[in-house]
């Protein structure tokens, strides 16, 4: 299906300064291309975020560029059900025909778009505009809904804005205490650890709340090994002690916040013995953590996916923000609340309109003023803009259903691996009338498509990314894509042209798209209107908001107030809720999921990099020795995990570094090794985040699983 005629990238004499294709740390790197087209990677010591360091994924990223499995021609599915190579013309014709058919039969909202946080700002913006202007569908959402959407929702309602870190990462080194709630940067952003190491070398303390003794927790002064799904209780319990012991910043609370009285009334009932009973964190450790935070002159509370990817993710984050506000942290030097955003452009990807309820500039699509502004920039009638559409899982759950999406375009996500309750998602994908996927490789999702569009990779394209600090940086092209491959910008514009909306998608360069994005964002919360490519080049990136030419950007937020109606931050009282699914006799353990160092997300890229595949060839299910003993299981043996939704197979890793009641699996693999066959799609009522981090599971040795009853949707 793929051809092996990858043309070598053109020679570039000067090394090109760009950024890693993977996570939100967006390490600066320089690429040099030799005369046979091989790309060499070096860390860029001049970029102030990673300061030259890269993790193993960054060092090896070039292996995916000239990879033998790279897609270099469009593929279309024939009547016999097979994918075969096709011309771009035929492939794009098929996409347009399918879109037109779905619209005629079922209306505009029957066409759906699923984007991703790995897309550049320009692509995210263009994809949102394409959905609203060329397709006129409400149904566009993206994988960021599965990522930091709970922190985004909590941040907006309390602080008035969602910028993952409201300060540059360098500020971490000066914090006397840092509390990490469910982040494991030692594996998920290794070069970030230099700031925690500096922090501790300066006498600071690191506290990590995680059910596992992760490589990050191993470097901490205090590890709170909480039961999955109890973050809000832990945070409420800490605030209870701070109030009891008179360690709240009363002046800050009075001057800069509202809602404290209700929060105080709620946390009164979270006395330490009760918190110990629910979270499993010993009273002495809880008290120690509260004392460290209460005595610190500067402190940070940072959440990761551990606390956020729950059906009560927004409440968990709100409880953490309450704690930060009660300590008077946001807006103070080396202090505050932050969310460690995950994907390469996880931050920018949520600002420019690929989210179901948003328009560019982090504007709400149901806000009449926002609609007027954006419609004017786009040169369309305001009434033609659709309203809010379905959130990611709800969109996937609607596929092929009456009133749901019948034709879907996926760009930048591998939902057949990364969405929750995969057996359902596979069934829904199979019931679509039409699926088009833009990809580098034949991913688990692309292999299900009717049309596959081969896309250019990071080193082959221009654009901007916004890192976890809200710093807008440039992705620069170092080499040409293989012949036969087109970049997503060209594909979106060509599809729009064929759908009759070409005049809204005429750009001479990617920079021109960025300029339009700036105008569309002007006056919105994520205002990029003062950012230019030249400004980014001259300053190692520019932090948004940057309203208007000549503005220097805003590295630190909240120094003079909060962008809320009253100018004060709002606290929300949070009451403990049990996870949607609790262990019982049939499924006696907690299952939680997350990441390994060597692999990135659904693994499409990293499972194809030989060095990474060798480092971590398959997913391991981590359990405690006493749990292994109880079920008669040995280290290294094959096990099958079962939940109410499905089964998946893993190799057992017995480790003291996990709670006795919990099993951990990474989600980087598909098929029978997919963690997401097991996960629970219960959604947070506000953010619509699925409960990836908590469900009930049973563990069986492979010898007990001979009844190979796989579900009908398994391929
Ligand atoms: N190597 C690697 N790095 C990555 C990625 C990758 O796929 N691979 N992906 C990137 C992306 S998109 C993201 S979002 C980030 C994610 O970065 P992290 O948030 O650091 O990653 P996770 O492993 O998902 O979750 C962090 C921790 O949460 C813990 N946890 C599980 N349940 C709970 C709970 O109930 N409460 C608490 N407090 N903790 C819990 C897990 O044990 C895990 O160690 O990483 C980015 N970097
Ligand atoms: N169980 C469980 N599931 C999870 C999580 C978890 O912790 N546990 N974490 C969730 C989180 S935080 C996230 S962010 C999601 C991520 O899950 P996915 O959305 O599946 O993320 P990726 O694997 O990065 O998928 C991106 C796909 O698009 C391709 N791609 C990358 N860049 C581009 C581009 O510019 N253009 C095009 N056309 N294609 C591109 C890549 O090859 C890859 O196949 O997974 C979520 N799923
Ligand atoms: S930390 Fe993230 S951005 Fe840096 S090299 Fe590793 S994967 Fe790439
Ligand atoms: Mo993510």
PDB file of N, CA and C in Angstrom, residues 119-178:
ATOM      1  N   UNK A 119      -1.525  19.453  15.810  1.00  0.00           N
ATOM      2  CA  UNK A 119      -1.571  20.337  14.641  1.00  0.00           C
ATOM      3  C   UNK A 119      -1.052  21.727  15.018  1.00  0.00           C
ATOM      4  N   UNK A 120      -0.388  22.386  14.075  1.00  0.00           N
ATOM      5  CA  UNK A 120       0.077  23.757  14.309  1.00  0.00           C
ATOM      6  C   UNK A 120      -1.118  24.683  14.556  1.00  0.00           C
ATOM      7  N   UNK A 121      -0.844  25.878  15.064  1.00  0.00           N
ATOM      8  CA  UNK A 121      -1.918  26.862  15.247  1.00  0.00           C
ATOM      9  C   UNK A 121      -2.630  27.144  13.929  1.00  0.00           C
ATOM     10  N   UNK A 122      -1.832  27.252  12.860  1.00  0.00           N
ATOM     11  CA  UNK A 122      -2.415  27.595  11.561  1.00  0.00           C
ATOM     12  C   UNK A 122      -3.377  26.501  11.106  1.00  0.00           C
ATOM     13  N   UNK A 123      -2.996  25.233  11.313  1.00  0.00           N
ATOM     14  CA  UNK A 123      -3.859  24.119  10.897  1.00  0.00           C
ATOM     15  C   UNK A 123      -5.094  24.027  11.789  1.00  0.00           C
ATOM     16  N   UNK A 124      -4.915  24.217  13.099  1.00  0.00           N
ATOM     17  CA  UNK A 124      -6.065  24.158  14.016  1.00  0.00           C
ATOM     18  C   UNK A 124      -7.085  25.222  13.625  1.00  0.00           C
ATOM     19  N   UNK A 125      -6.570  26.409  13.355  1.00  0.00           N
ATOM     20  CA  UNK A 125      -7.423  27.540  12.975  1.00  0.00           C
ATOM     21  C   UNK A 125      -8.160  27.235  11.668  1.00  0.00           C
ATOM     22  N   UNK A 126      -7.390  26.739  10.701  1.00  0.00           N
ATOM     23  CA  UNK A 126      -7.950  26.472   9.383  1.00  0.00           C
ATOM     24  C   UNK A 126      -8.996  25.353   9.441  1.00  0.00           C
ATOM     25  N   UNK A 127      -8.732  24.340  10.282  1.00  0.00           N
ATOM     26  CA  UNK A 127      -9.667  23.223  10.401  1.00  0.00           C
ATOM     27  C   UNK A 127     -10.995  23.705  11.002  1.00  0.00           C
ATOM     28  N   UNK A 128     -10.904  24.588  12.008  1.00  0.00           N
ATOM     29  CA  UNK A 128     -12.126  25.143  12.611  1.00  0.00           C
ATOM     30  C   UNK A 128     -12.886  25.994  11.610  1.00  0.00           C
ATOM     31  N   UNK A 129     -12.151  26.799  10.846  1.00  0.00           N
ATOM     32  CA  UNK A 129     -12.791  27.644   9.832  1.00  0.00           C
ATOM     33  C   UNK A 129     -13.403  26.778   8.726  1.00  0.00           C
ATOM     34  N   UNK A 130     -12.689  25.724   8.343  1.00  0.00           N
ATOM     35  CA  UNK A 130     -13.179  24.801   7.308  1.00  0.00           C
ATOM     36  C   UNK A 130     -14.515  24.187   7.753  1.00  0.00           C
ATOM     37  N   UNK A 131     -14.584  23.758   9.009  1.00  0.00           N
ATOM     38  CA  UNK A 131     -15.822  23.138   9.505  1.00  0.00           C
ATOM     39  C   UNK A 131     -16.965  24.141   9.471  1.00  0.00           C
ATOM     40  N   UNK A 132     -16.691  25.376   9.930  1.00  0.00           N
ATOM     41  CA  UNK A 132     -17.785  26.345  10.064  1.00  0.00           C
ATOM     42  C   UNK A 132     -18.146  27.018   8.742  1.00  0.00           C
ATOM     43  N   UNK A 133     -17.138  27.238   7.864  1.00  0.00           N
ATOM     44  CA  UNK A 133     -17.404  28.010   6.641  1.00  0.00           C
ATOM     45  C   UNK A 133     -17.643  27.098   5.434  1.00  0.00           C
ATOM     46  N   UNK A 134     -16.782  26.073   5.253  1.00  0.00           N
ATOM     47  CA  UNK A 134     -16.925  25.223   4.062  1.00  0.00           C
ATOM     48  C   UNK A 134     -17.933  24.103   4.295  1.00  0.00           C
ATOM     49  N   UNK A 135     -17.918  23.515   5.491  1.00  0.00           N
ATOM     50  CA  UNK A 135     -18.845  22.411   5.774  1.00  0.00           C
ATOM     51  C   UNK A 135     -20.126  22.896   6.447  1.00  0.00           C
ATOM     52  N   UNK A 136     -20.029  24.025   7.132  1.00  0.00           N
ATOM     53  CA  UNK A 136     -21.153  24.565   7.924  1.00  0.00           C
ATOM     54  C   UNK A 136     -21.707  23.542   8.908  1.00  0.00           C
ATOM     55  N   UNK A 137     -20.796  22.778   9.504  1.00  0.00           N
ATOM     56  CA  UNK A 137     -21.226  21.799  10.494  1.00  0.00           C
ATOM     57  C   UNK A 137     -20.880  22.290  11.894  1.00  0.00           C
ATOM     58  N   UNK A 138     -21.735  21.933  12.862  1.00  0.00           N
ATOM     59  CA  UNK A 138     -21.436  22.226  14.262  1.00  0.00           C
ATOM     60  C   UNK A 138     -20.477  21.182  14.829  1.00  0.00           C
ATOM     61  N   UNK A 139     -20.361  20.024  14.122  1.00  0.00           N
ATOM     62  CA  UNK A 139     -19.669  18.881  14.716  1.00  0.00           C
ATOM     63  C   UNK A 139     -18.187  18.834  14.405  1.00  0.00           C
ATOM     64  N   UNK A 140     -17.424  19.649  15.139  1.00  0.00           N
ATOM     65  CA  UNK A 140     -15.963  19.548  15.116  1.00  0.00           C
ATOM     66  C   UNK A 140     -15.501  19.522  16.569  1.00  0.00           C
ATOM     67  N   UNK A 141     -14.667  18.554  16.892  1.00  0.00           N
ATOM     68  CA  UNK A 141     -14.009  18.556  18.202  1.00  0.00           C
ATOM     69  C   UNK A 141     -12.656  17.885  18.013  1.00  0.00           C
ATOM     70  N   UNK A 142     -11.906  17.674  19.091  1.00  0.00           N
ATOM     71  CA  UNK A 142     -10.532  17.216  18.912  1.00  0.00           C
ATOM     72  C   UNK A 142     -10.060  16.483  20.158  1.00  0.00           C
ATOM     73  N   UNK A 143      -8.858  15.893  20.033  1.00  0.00           N
ATOM     74  CA  UNK A 143      -8.381  15.018  21.106  1.00  0.00           C
ATOM     75  C   UNK A 143      -7.991  15.772  22.378  1.00  0.00           C
ATOM     76  N   UNK A 144      -7.880  17.095  22.326  1.00  0.00           N
ATOM     77  CA  UNK A 144      -7.590  17.850  23.545  1.00  0.00           C
ATOM     78  C   UNK A 144      -8.703  17.706  24.578  1.00  0.00           C
ATOM     79  N   UNK A 145      -9.878  17.356  24.121  1.00  0.00           N
ATOM     80  CA  UNK A 145     -10.996  17.062  25.021  1.00  0.00           C
ATOM     81  C   UNK A 145     -10.619  15.909  25.953  1.00  0.00           C
ATOM     82  N   UNK A 146      -9.757  15.000  25.465  1.00  0.00           N
ATOM     83  CA  UNK A 146      -9.313  13.850  26.261  1.00  0.00           C
ATOM     84  C   UNK A 146      -8.095  14.207  27.102  1.00  0.00           C
ATOM     85  N   UNK A 147      -7.614  15.444  26.975  1.00  0.00           N
ATOM     86  CA  UNK A 147      -6.305  15.781  27.519  1.00  0.00           C
ATOM     87  C   UNK A 147      -6.429  16.726  28.709  1.00  0.00           C
ATOM     88  N   UNK A 148      -6.491  18.031  28.462  1.00  0.00           N
ATOM     89  CA  UNK A 148      -6.485  18.970  29.592  1.00  0.00           C
ATOM     90  C   UNK A 148      -7.792  19.745  29.731  1.00  0.00           C
ATOM     91  N   UNK A 149      -8.873  19.204  29.152  1.00  0.00           N
ATOM     92  CA  UNK A 149     -10.113  19.987  29.133  1.00  0.00           C
ATOM     93  C   UNK A 149     -10.670  20.249  30.540  1.00  0.00           C
ATOM     94  N   UNK A 150     -10.384  19.360  31.497  1.00  0.00           N
ATOM     95  CA  UNK A 150     -10.897  19.608  32.859  1.00  0.00           C
ATOM     96  C   UNK A 150     -10.171  20.786  33.496  1.00  0.00           C
ATOM     97  N   UNK A 151      -8.860  20.860  33.280  1.00  0.00           N
ATOM     98  CA  UNK A 151      -8.101  21.993  33.820  1.00  0.00           C
ATOM     99  C   UNK A 151      -8.526  23.278  33.121  1.00  0.00           C
ATOM    100  N   UNK A 152      -8.793  23.177  31.817  1.00  0.00           N
ATOM    101  CA  UNK A 152      -9.217  24.364  31.067  1.00  0.00           C
ATOM    102  C   UNK A 152     -10.528  24.905  31.631  1.00  0.00           C
ATOM    103  N   UNK A 153     -11.497  24.014  31.841  1.00  0.00           N
ATOM    104  CA  UNK A 153     -12.809  24.452  32.335  1.00  0.00           C
ATOM    105  C   UNK A 153     -12.688  25.037  33.740  1.00  0.00           C
ATOM    106  N   UNK A 154     -11.915  24.382  34.598  1.00  0.00           N
ATOM    107  CA  UNK A 154     -11.777  24.879  35.973  1.00  0.00           C
ATOM    108  C   UNK A 154     -11.026  26.207  35.993  1.00  0.00           C
ATOM    109  N   UNK A 155      -9.997  26.314  35.153  1.00  0.00           N
ATOM    110  CA  UNK A 155      -9.219  27.555  35.095  1.00  0.00           C
ATOM    111  C   UNK A 155     -10.076  28.722  34.645  1.00  0.00           C
ATOM    112  N   UNK A 156     -10.879  28.496  33.611  1.00  0.00           N
ATOM    113  CA  UNK A 156     -11.720  29.585  33.105  1.00  0.00           C
ATOM    114  C   UNK A 156     -12.725  30.020  34.162  1.00  0.00           C
ATOM    115  N   UNK A 157     -13.362  29.047  34.837  1.00  0.00           N
ATOM    116  CA  UNK A 157     -14.416  29.473  35.761  1.00  0.00           C
ATOM    117  C   UNK A 157     -13.840  30.137  37.016  1.00  0.00           C
ATOM    118  N   UNK A 158     -12.622  29.768  37.409  1.00  0.00           N
ATOM    119  CA  UNK A 158     -12.049  30.371  38.622  1.00  0.00           C
ATOM    120  C   UNK A 158     -11.143  31.564  38.344  1.00  0.00           C
ATOM    121  N   UNK A 159     -10.306  31.443  37.312  1.00  0.00           N
ATOM    122  CA  UNK A 159      -9.273  32.460  37.083  1.00  0.00           C
ATOM    123  C   UNK A 159      -9.593  33.341  35.880  1.00  0.00           C
ATOM    124  N   UNK A 160     -10.636  32.954  35.125  1.00  0.00           N
ATOM    125  CA  UNK A 160     -11.072  33.771  33.996  1.00  0.00           C
ATOM    126  C   UNK A 160     -10.333  33.490  32.710  1.00  0.00           C
ATOM    127  N   UNK A 161      -9.360  32.570  32.738  1.00  0.00           N
ATOM    128  CA  UNK A 161      -8.556  32.316  31.546  1.00  0.00           C
ATOM    129  C   UNK A 161      -7.922  30.940  31.694  1.00  0.00           C
ATOM    130  N   UNK A 162      -7.651  30.299  30.563  1.00  0.00           N
ATOM    131  CA  UNK A 162      -6.970  29.006  30.592  1.00  0.00           C
ATOM    132  C   UNK A 162      -5.677  29.099  29.812  1.00  0.00           C
ATOM    133  N   UNK A 163      -4.598  29.440  30.497  1.00  0.00           N
ATOM    134  CA  UNK A 163      -3.276  29.261  29.897  1.00  0.00           C
ATOM    135  C   UNK A 163      -2.548  28.312  30.822  1.00  0.00           C
ATOM    136  N   UNK A 164      -2.222  27.105  30.342  1.00  0.00           N
ATOM    137  CA  UNK A 164      -1.697  26.013  31.171  1.00  0.00           C
ATOM    138  C   UNK A 164      -0.823  26.509  32.311  1.00  0.00           C
ATOM    139  N   UNK A 165       0.390  26.999  31.981  1.00  0.00           N
ATOM    140  CA  UNK A 165       1.231  27.614  33.002  1.00  0.00           C
ATOM    141  C   UNK A 165       1.081  29.127  32.864  1.00  0.00           C
ATOM    142  N   UNK A 166       0.732  29.814  33.935  1.00  0.00           N
ATOM    143  CA  UNK A 166       0.605  31.269  33.848  1.00  0.00           C
ATOM    144  C   UNK A 166       1.948  31.962  34.059  1.00  0.00           C
ATOM    145  N   UNK A 167       3.028  31.187  34.017  1.00  0.00           N
ATOM    146  CA  UNK A 167       4.385  31.745  34.206  1.00  0.00           C
ATOM    147  C   UNK A 167       5.364  30.902  33.390  1.00  0.00           C
ATOM    148  N   UNK A 168       6.552  31.439  33.066  1.00  0.00           N
ATOM    149  CA  UNK A 168       7.556  30.638  32.364  1.00  0.00           C
ATOM    150  C   UNK A 168       8.044  29.481  33.252  1.00  0.00           C
ATOM    151  N   UNK A 169       8.435  28.355  32.642  1.00  0.00           N
ATOM    152  CA  UNK A 169       8.886  27.204  33.450  1.00  0.00           C
ATOM    153  C   UNK A 169      10.067  27.548  34.345  1.00  0.00           C
ATOM    154  N   UNK A 170      10.886  28.533  33.921  1.00  0.00           N
ATOM    155  CA  UNK A 170      12.062  28.872  34.735  1.00  0.00           C
ATOM    156  C   UNK A 170      11.661  29.309  36.149  1.00  0.00           C
ATOM    157  N   UNK A 171      10.418  29.792  36.316  1.00  0.00           N
ATOM    158  CA  UNK A 171       9.961  30.225  37.647  1.00  0.00           C
ATOM    159  C   UNK A 171       9.917  29.063  38.648  1.00  0.00           C
ATOM    160  N   UNK A 172       9.781  27.840  38.117  1.00  0.00           N
ATOM    161  CA  UNK A 172       9.672  26.670  39.003  1.00  0.00           C
ATOM    162  C   UNK A 172      10.893  26.571  39.914  1.00  0.00           C
ATOM    163  N   UNK A 173      12.062  26.891  39.342  1.00  0.00           N
ATOM    164  CA  UNK A 173      13.307  26.732  40.106  1.00  0.00           C
ATOM    165  C   UNK A 173      13.309  27.583  41.373  1.00  0.00           C
ATOM    166  N   UNK A 174      12.506  28.656  41.385  1.00  0.00           N
ATOM    167  CA  UNK A 174      12.504  29.542  42.550  1.00  0.00           C
ATOM    168  C   UNK A 174      11.372  29.285  43.535  1.00  0.00           C
ATOM    169  N   UNK A 175      10.605  28.214  43.334  1.00  0.00           N
ATOM    170  CA  UNK A 175       9.483  27.939  44.247  1.00  0.00           C
ATOM    171  C   UNK A 175       9.984  27.140  45.452  1.00  0.00           C
ATOM    172  N   UNK A 176       9.600  27.571  46.647  1.00  0.00           N
ATOM    173  CA  UNK A 176      10.060  26.833  47.835  1.00  0.00           C
ATOM    174  C   UNK A 176       9.378  25.475  47.951  1.00  0.00           C
ATOM    175  N   UNK A 177       8.122  25.398  47.527  1.00  0.00           N
ATOM    176  CA  UNK A 177       7.421  24.110  47.535  1.00  0.00           C
ATOM    177  C   UNK A 177       6.643  23.969  46.232  1.00  0.00           C
ATOM    178  N   UNK A 178       6.720  22.769  45.639  1.00  0.00           N
ATOM    179  CA  UNK A 178       5.878  22.458  44.483  1.00  0.00           C
ATOM    180  C   UNK A 178       5.087  21.195  44.806  1.00  0.00           C
TER     181      UNK A 178
END
